[in-house]
mmCIF file of C-alpha atoms in Angstrom:
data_model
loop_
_atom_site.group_PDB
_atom_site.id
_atom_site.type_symbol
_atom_site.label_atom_id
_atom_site.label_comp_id
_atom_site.label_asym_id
_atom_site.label_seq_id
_atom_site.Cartn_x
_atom_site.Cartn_y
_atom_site.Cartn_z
ATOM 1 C CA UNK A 1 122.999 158.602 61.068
ATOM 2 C CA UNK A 2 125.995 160.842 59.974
ATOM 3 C CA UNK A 3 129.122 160.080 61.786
ATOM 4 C CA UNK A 4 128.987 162.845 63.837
ATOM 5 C CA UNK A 5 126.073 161.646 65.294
ATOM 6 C CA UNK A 6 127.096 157.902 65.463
ATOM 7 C CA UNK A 7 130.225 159.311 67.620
ATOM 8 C CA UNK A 8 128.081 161.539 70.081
ATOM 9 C CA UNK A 9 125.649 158.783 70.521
ATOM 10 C CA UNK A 10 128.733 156.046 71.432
ATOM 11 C CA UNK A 11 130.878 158.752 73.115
ATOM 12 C CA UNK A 12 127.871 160.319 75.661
ATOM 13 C CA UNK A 13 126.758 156.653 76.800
ATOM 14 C CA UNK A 14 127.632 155.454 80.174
ATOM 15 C CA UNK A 15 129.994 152.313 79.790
ATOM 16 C CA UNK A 16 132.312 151.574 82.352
ATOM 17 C CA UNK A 17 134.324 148.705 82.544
ATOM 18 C CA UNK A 18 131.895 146.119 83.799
ATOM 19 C CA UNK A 19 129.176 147.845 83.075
ATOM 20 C CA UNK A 20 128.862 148.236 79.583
ATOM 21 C CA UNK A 21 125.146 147.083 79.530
ATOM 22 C CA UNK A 22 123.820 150.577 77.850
ATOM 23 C CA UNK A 23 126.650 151.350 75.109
ATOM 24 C CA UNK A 24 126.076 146.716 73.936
ATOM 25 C CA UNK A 25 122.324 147.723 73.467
ATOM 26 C CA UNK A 26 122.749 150.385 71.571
ATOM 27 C CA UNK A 27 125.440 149.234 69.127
ATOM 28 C CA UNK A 28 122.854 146.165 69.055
ATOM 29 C CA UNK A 29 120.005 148.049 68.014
ATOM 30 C CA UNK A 30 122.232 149.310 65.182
ATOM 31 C CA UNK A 31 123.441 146.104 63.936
ATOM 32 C CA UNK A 32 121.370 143.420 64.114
ATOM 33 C CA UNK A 33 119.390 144.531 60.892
ATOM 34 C CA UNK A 34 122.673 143.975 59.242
ATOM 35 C CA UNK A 35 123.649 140.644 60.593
ATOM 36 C CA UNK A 36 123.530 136.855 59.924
ATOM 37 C CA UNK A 37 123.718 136.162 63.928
ATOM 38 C CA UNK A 38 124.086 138.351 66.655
ATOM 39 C CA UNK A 39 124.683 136.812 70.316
ATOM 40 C CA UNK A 40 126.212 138.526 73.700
ATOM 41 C CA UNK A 41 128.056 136.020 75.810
ATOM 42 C CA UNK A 42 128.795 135.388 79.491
ATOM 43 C CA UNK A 43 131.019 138.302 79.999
ATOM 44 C CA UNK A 44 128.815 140.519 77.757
ATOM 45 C CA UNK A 45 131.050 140.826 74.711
ATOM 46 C CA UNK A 46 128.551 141.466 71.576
ATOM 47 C CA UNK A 47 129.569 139.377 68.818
ATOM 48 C CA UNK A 48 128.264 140.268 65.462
ATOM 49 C CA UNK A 49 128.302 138.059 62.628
ATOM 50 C CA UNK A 50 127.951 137.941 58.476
ATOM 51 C CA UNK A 51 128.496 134.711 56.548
ATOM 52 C CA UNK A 52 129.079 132.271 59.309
ATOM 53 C CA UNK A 53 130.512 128.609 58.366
ATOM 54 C CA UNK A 54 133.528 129.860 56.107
ATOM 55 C CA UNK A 55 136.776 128.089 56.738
ATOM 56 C CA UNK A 56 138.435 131.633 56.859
ATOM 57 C CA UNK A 57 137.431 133.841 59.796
ATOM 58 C CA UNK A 58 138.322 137.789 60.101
ATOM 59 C CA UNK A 59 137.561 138.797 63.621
ATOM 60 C CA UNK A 60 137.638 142.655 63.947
ATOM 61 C CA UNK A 61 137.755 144.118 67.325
ATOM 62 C CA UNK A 62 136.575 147.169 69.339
ATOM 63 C CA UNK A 63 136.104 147.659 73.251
ATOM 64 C CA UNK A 64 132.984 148.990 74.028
ATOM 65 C CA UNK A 65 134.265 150.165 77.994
ATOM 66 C CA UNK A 66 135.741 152.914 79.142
ATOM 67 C CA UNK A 67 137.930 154.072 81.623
ATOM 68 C CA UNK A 68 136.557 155.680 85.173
ATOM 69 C CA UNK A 69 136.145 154.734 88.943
ATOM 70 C CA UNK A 70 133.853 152.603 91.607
ATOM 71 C CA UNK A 71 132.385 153.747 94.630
ATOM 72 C CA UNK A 72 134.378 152.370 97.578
ATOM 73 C CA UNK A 73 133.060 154.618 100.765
ATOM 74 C CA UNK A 74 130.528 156.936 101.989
ATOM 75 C CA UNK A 75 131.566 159.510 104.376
ATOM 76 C CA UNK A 76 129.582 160.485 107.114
ATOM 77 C CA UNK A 77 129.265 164.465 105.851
ATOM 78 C CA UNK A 78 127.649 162.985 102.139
ATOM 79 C CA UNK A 79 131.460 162.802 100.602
ATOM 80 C CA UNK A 80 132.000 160.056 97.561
ATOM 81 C CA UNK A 81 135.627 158.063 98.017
ATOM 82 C CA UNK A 82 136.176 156.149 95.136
ATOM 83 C CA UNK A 83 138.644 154.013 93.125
ATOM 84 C CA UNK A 84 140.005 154.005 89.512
ATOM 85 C CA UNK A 85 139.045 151.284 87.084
ATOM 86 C CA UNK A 86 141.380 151.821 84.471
ATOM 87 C CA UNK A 87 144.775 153.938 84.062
ATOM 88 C CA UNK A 88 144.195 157.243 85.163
ATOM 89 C CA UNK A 89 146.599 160.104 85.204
ATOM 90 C CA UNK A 90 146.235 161.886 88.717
ATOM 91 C CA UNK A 91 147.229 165.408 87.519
ATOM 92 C CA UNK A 92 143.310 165.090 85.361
ATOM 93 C CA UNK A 93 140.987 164.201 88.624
ATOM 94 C CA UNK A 94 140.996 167.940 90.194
ATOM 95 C CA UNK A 95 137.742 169.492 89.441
ATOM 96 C CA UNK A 96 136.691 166.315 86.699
ATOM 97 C CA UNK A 97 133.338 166.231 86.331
ATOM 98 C CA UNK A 98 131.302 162.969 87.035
ATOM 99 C CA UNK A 99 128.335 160.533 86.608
ATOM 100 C CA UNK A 100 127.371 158.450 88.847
ATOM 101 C CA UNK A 101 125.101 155.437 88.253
ATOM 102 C CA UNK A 102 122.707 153.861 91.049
ATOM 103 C CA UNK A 103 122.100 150.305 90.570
ATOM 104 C CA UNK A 104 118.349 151.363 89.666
ATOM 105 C CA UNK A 105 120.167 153.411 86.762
ATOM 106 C CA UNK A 106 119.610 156.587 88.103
ATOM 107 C CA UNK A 107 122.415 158.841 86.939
ATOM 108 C CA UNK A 108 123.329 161.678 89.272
ATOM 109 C CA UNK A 109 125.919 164.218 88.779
ATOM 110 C CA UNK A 110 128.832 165.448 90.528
ATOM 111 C CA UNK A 111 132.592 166.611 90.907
ATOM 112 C CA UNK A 112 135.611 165.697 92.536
ATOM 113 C CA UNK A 113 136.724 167.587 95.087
ATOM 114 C CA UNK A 114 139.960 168.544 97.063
ATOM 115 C CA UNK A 115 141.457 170.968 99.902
ATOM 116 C CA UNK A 116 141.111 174.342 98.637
ATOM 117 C CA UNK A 117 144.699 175.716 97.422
ATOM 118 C CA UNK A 118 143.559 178.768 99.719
ATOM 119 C CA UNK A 119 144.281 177.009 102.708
ATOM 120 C CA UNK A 120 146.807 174.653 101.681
ATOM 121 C CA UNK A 121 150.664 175.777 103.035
ATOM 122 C CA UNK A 122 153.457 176.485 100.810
ATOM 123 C CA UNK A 123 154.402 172.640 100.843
ATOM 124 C CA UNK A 124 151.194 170.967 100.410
ATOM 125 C CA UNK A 125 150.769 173.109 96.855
ATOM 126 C CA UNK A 126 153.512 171.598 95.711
ATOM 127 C CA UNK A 127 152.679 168.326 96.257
ATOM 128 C CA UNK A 128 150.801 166.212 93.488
ATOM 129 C CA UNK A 129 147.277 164.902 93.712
ATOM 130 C CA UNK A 130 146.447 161.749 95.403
ATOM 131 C CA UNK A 131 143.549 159.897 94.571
ATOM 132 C CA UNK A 132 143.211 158.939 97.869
ATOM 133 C CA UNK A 133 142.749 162.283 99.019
ATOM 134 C CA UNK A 134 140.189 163.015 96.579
ATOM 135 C CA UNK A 135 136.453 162.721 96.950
ATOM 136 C CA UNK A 136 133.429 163.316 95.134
ATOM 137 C CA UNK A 137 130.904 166.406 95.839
ATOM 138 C CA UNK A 138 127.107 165.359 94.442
ATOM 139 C CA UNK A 139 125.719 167.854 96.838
ATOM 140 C CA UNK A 140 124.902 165.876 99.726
ATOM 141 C CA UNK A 141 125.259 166.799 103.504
ATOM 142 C CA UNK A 142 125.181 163.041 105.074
ATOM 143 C CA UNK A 143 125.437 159.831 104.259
ATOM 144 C CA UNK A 144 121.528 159.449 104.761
ATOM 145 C CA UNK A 145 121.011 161.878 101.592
ATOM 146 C CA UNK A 146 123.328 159.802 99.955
ATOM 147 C CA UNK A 147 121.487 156.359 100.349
ATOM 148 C CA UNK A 148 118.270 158.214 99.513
ATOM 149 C CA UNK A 149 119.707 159.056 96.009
ATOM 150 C CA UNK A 150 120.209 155.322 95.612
ATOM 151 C CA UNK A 151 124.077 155.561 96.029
ATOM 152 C CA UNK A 152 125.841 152.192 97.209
ATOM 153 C CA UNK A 153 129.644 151.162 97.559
ATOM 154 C CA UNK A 154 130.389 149.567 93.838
ATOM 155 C CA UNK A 155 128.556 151.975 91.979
ATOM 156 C CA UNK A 156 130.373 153.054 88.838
ATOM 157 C CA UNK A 157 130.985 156.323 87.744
ATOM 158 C CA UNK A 158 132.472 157.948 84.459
ATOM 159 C CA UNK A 159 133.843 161.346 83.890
ATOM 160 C CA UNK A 160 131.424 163.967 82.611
ATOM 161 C CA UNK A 161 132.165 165.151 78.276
ATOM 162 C CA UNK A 162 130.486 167.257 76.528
ATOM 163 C CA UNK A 163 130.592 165.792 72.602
ATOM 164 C CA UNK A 164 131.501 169.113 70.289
ATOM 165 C CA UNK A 165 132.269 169.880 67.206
ATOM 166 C CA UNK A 166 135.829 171.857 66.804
ATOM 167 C CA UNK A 167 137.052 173.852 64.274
ATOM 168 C CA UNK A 168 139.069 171.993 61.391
ATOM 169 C CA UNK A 169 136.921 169.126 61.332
ATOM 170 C CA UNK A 170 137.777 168.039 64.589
ATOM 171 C CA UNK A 171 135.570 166.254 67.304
ATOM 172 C CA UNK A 172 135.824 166.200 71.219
ATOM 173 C CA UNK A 173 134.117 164.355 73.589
ATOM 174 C CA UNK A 174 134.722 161.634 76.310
ATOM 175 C CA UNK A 175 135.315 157.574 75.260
ATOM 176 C CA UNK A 176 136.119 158.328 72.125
ATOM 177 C CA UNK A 177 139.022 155.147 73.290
ATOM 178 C CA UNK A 178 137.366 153.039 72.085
ATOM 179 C CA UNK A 179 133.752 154.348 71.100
ATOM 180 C CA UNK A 180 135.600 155.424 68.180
ATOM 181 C CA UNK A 181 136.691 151.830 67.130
ATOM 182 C CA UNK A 182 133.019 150.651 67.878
ATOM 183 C CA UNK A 183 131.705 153.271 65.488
ATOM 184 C CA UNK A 184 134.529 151.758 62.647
ATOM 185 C CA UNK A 185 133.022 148.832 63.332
ATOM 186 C CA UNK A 186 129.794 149.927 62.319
ATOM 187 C CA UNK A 187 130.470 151.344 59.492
ATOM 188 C CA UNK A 188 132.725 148.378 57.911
ATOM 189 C CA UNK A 189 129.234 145.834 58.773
ATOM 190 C CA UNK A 190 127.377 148.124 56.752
ATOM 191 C CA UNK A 191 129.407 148.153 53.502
ATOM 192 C CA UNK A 192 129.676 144.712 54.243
ATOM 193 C CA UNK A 193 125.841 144.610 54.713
ATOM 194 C CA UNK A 194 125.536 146.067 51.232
ATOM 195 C CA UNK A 195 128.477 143.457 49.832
ATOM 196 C CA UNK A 196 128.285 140.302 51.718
ATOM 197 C CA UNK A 197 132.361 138.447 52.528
ATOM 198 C CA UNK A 198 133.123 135.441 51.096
ATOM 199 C CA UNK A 199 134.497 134.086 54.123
ATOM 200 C CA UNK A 200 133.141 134.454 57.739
ATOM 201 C CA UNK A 201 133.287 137.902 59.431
ATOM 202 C CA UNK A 202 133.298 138.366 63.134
ATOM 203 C CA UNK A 203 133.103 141.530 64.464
ATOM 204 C CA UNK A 204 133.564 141.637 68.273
ATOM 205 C CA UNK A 205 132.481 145.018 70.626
ATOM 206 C CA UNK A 206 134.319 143.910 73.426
ATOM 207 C CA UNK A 207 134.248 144.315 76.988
ATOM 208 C CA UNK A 208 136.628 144.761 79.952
ATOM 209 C CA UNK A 209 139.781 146.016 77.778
ATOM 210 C CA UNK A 210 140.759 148.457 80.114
ATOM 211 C CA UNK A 211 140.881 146.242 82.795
ATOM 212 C CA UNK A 212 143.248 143.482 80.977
ATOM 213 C CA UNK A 213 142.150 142.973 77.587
ATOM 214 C CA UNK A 214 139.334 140.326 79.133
ATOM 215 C CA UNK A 215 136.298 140.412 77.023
ATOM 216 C CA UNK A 216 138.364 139.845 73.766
ATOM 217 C CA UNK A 217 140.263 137.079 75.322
ATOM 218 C CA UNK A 218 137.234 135.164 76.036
ATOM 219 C CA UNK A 219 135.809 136.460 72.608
ATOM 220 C CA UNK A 220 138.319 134.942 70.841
ATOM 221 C CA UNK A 221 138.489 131.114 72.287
ATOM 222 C CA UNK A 222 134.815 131.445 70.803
ATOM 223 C CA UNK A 223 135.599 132.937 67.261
ATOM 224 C CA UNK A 224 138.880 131.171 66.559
ATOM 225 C CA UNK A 225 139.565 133.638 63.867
ATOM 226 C CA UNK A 226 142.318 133.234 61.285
ATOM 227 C CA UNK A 227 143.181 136.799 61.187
ATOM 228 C CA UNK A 228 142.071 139.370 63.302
ATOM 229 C CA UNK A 229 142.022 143.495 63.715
ATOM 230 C CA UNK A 230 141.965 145.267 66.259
ATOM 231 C CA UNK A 231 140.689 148.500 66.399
ATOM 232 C CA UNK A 232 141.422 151.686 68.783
ATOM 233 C CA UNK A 233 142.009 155.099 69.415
ATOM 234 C CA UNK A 234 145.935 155.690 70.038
ATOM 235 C CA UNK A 235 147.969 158.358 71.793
ATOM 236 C CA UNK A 236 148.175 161.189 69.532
ATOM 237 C CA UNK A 237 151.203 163.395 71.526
ATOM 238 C CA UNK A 238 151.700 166.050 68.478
ATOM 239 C CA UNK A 239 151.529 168.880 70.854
ATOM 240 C CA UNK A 240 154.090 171.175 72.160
ATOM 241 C CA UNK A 241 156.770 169.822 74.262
ATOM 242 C CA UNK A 242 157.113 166.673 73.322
ATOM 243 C CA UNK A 243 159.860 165.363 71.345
ATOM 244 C CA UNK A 244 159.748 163.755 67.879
ATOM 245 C CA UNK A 245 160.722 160.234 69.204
ATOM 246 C CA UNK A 246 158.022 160.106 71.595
ATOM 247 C CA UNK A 247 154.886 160.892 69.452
ATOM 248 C CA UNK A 248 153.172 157.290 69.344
ATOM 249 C CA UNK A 249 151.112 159.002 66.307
ATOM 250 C CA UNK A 250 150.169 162.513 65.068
ATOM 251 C CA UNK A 251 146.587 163.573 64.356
ATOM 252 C CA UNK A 252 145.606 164.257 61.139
ATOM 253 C CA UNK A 253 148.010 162.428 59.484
ATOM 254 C CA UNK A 254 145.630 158.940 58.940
ATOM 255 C CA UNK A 255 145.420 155.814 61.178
ATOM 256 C CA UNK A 256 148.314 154.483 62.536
ATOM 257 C CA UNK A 257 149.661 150.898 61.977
ATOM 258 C CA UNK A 258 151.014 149.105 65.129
ATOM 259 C CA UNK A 259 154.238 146.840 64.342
ATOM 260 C CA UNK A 260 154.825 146.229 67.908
ATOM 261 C CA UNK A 261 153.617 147.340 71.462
ATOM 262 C CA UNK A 262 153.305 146.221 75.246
ATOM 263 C CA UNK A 263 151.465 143.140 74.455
ATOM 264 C CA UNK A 264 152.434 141.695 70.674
ATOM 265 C CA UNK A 265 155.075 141.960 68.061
ATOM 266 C CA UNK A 266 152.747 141.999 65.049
ATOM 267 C CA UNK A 267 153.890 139.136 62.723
ATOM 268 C CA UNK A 268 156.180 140.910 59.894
ATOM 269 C CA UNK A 269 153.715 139.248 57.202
ATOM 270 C CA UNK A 270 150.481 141.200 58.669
ATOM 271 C CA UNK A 271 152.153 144.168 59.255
ATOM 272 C CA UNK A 272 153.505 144.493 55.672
ATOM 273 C CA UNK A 273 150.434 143.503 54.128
ATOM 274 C CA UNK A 274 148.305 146.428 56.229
ATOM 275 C CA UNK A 275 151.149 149.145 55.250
ATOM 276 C CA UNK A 276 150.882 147.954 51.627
ATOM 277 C CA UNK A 277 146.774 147.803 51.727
ATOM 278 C CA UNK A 278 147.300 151.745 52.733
ATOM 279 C CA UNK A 279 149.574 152.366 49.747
ATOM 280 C CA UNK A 280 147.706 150.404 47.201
ATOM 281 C CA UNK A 281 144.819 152.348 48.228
ATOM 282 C CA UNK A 282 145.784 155.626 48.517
ATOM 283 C CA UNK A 283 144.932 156.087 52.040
ATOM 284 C CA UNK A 284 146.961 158.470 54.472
ATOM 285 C CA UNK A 285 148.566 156.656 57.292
ATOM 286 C CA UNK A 286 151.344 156.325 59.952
ATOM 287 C CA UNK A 287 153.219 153.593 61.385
ATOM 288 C CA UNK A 288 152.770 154.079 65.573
ATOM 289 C CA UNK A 289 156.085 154.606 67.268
ATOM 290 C CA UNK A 290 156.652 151.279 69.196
ATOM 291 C CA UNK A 291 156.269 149.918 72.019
ATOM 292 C CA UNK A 292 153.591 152.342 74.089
ATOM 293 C CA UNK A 293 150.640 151.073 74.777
ATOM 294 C CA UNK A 294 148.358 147.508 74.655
ATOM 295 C CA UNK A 295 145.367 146.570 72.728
ATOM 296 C CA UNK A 296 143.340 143.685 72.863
ATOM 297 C CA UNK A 297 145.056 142.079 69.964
ATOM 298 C CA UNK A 298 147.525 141.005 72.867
ATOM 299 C CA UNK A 299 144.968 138.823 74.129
ATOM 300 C CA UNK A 300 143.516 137.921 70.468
ATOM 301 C CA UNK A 301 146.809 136.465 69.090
ATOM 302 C CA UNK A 302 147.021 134.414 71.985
ATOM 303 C CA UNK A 303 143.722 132.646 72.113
ATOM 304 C CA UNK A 304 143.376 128.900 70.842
ATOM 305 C CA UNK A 305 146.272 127.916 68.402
ATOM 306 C CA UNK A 306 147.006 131.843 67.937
ATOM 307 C CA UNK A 307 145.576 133.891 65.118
ATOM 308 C CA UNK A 308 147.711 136.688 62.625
ATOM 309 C CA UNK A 309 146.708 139.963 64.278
ATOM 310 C CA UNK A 310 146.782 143.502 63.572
ATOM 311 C CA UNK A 311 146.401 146.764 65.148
ATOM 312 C CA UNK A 312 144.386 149.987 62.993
ATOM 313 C CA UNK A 313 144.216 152.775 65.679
ATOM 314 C CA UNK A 314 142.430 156.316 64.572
ATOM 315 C CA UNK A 315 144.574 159.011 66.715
ATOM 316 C CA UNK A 316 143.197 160.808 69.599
ATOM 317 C CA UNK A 317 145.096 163.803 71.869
ATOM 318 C CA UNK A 318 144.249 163.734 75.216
ATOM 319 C CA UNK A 319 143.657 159.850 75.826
ATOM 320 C CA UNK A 320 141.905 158.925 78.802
ATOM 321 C CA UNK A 321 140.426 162.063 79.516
ATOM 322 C CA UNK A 322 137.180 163.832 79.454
ATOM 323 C CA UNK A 323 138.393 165.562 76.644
ATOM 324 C CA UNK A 324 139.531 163.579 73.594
ATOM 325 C CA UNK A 325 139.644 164.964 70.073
ATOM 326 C CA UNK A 326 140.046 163.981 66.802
ATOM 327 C CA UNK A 327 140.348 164.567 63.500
ATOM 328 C CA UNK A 328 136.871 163.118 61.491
ATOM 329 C CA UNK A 329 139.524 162.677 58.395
ATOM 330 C CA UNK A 330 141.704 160.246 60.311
ATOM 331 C CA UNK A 331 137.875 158.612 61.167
ATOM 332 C CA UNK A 332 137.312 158.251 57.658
ATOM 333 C CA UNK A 333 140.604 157.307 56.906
ATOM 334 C CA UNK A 334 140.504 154.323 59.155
ATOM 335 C CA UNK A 335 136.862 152.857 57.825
ATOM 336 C CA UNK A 336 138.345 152.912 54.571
ATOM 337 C CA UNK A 337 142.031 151.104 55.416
ATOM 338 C CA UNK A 338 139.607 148.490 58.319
ATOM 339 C CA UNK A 339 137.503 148.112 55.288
ATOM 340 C CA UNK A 340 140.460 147.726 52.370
ATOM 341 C CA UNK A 341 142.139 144.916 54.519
ATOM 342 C CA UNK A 342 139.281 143.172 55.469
ATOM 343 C CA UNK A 343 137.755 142.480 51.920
ATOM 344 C CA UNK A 344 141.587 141.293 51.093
ATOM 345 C CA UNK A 345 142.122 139.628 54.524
ATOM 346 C CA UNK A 346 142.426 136.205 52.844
ATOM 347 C CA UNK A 347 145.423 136.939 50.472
ATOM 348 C CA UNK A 348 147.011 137.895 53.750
ATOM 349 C CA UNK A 349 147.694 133.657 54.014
ATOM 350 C CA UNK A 350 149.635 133.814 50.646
ATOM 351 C CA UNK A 351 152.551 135.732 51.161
ATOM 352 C CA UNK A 352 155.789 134.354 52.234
#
């Protein structure tokens, strides 16, 4: 499929954190004709591999979960109360759209809900959103209704986003952190598929990143890679109002190169040889304006005696929101630069 399809097939898939059961077998179905093993662990991290056996191991990294909320109570009147999984920005919830999931699998639509501004005084206008005060509307009248749609405390949910196409060859749609990074992932197995590595390639579709980099920490103990990549969709803040200094990375200018963030200080020697892959190559790119953020390279580098990592992140305005876009040349852009340093990922050990 074109990538425009690959991405609205990843991005429209329900995959909490936890619950990434739907998005794994999917990606599986797309991969397994091109690998030498393909396995899912105990945590549920898919773990693809081509050429197993080689003294040198690339791992390359993408979180298959996304961000959303849990059922935690079920008002008498048919009202949803619920939790965030994941880092939410309050000011987004008003209105959001929703899916819920029944543990049958049952998906069932809804909204959050709030006091009408109508009735609100002067004071409580002002005042921000609390999630607490929130609730979700699926069009029930009493908790009764609500058990017969199959609704339990601990369901998950995930906002509701529509997958478009925008003009200048821009995408929107929900997940795209880090469907996006899955859907690199892809792509590089297939050129690989086409070219088998000399040395071992692990690609990872991890789980649980939003909730502490998990799945890749586990993921790695396993792999014990010798260099690894991870891959993600950034903060893109190139919109009005915000200063120059504060832009992690600009859309539309290529994928951004991490040096350093919340959870590692890229080793010098990885970092330089990623930049330099981009110039050799002629590929657009953008070093990301330290230190906002975490990946699960922060959990990679760490695992076993410790591993050279990298980050490759494609760009994407409106992070953790229904509403993500980006640019399909900064998705190109980022196969090619994933691809460039993983077929020269083992020179990476010979410079000083």
């Amino acid at each position: 499929m074109d990538h425009r399809q690959l991405l609205k097939t990843l991005s429209e898939t329900f995959g909490l954190s936890g619950f990434e059961d739907q998005v794994r077998e999917i990606i599986r179905d797309m991969v397994s004709p091109l690998a030498d093993d393909i396995r899912t662990d105990a945590l549920g991290n898919l773990i693809v591999t081509l050429n197993p056996g080689r003294d040198f191991v690339l791992m390359l990294d993408a979180h298959m979960d996304e961000i959303g909320f849990m059922v935690s109570h079920i008002d008498q009147e048919g009202f949803l109360r619920f939790t965030p999984i994941g880092s939410w920005d309050d000011r987004l919830l008003g209105a959001l759209r929703v899916t819920v999931r029944n543990r049958e699998g049952r998906t069932i639509p809804g909204t959050v809900g709030s006091t009408p501004p109508h009735i609100q005084d002067p004071d409580e206008k002002k005042a921000p959103l609390k999630t607490e005060d929130l609730f979700i509307d699926v069009g029930a009248a009493t908790a009764e209704q609500i058990e017969q749609m199959g609704i339990r405390k601990g369901d998950p949910i995930v906002p509701w986003g529509d997958f478009l196409a925008l003009e200048g060859n821009c995408l929107m749609g929900k997940a795209f952190d880090d469907r996006a990074g899955c859907a690199v992932l892809i792509r590089v197995l297939e050129a690989f598929a086409e070219t088998p590595p000399d040395f071992t390639l692990a690609a990872c579709f991890s789980v649980c990143e939003e909730v502490g980099l998990r799945g890749a920490k586990t993921a790695a103990f396993q792999i014990q890679p010798t260099v690894a990549l991870a891959v993600e969709g950034t903060v893109a803040a190139d919109t009005p109002g915000t200063p120059d200094r504060k832009i992690p990375s600009r859309m539309g200018k290529g994928p951004a190169i991490t040096l350093a963030d919340r959870s590692i200080l890229v080793h010098p020697k990885l970092a330089r040889f990623i930049e330099q892959t981009a110039i050799d190559a002629g590929i657009p790119h953008q070093i990301k304006t330290p230190l906002y953020g975490a990946t699960d390279a922060g959990a990679i580098h760490l695992a076993g005696a410790g591993a050279l990592t990298g980050v490759i992140s494609i760009p994407c305005r409106y992070i953790h929101s229904p509403n993500i876009i980006m640019s399909v040349e900064d998705f190109d852009n980022t196969i090619r630069l994933v691809l460039e340093v993983s077929r020269r990922s083992q020179r990476i050990l010979d410079r000083a």
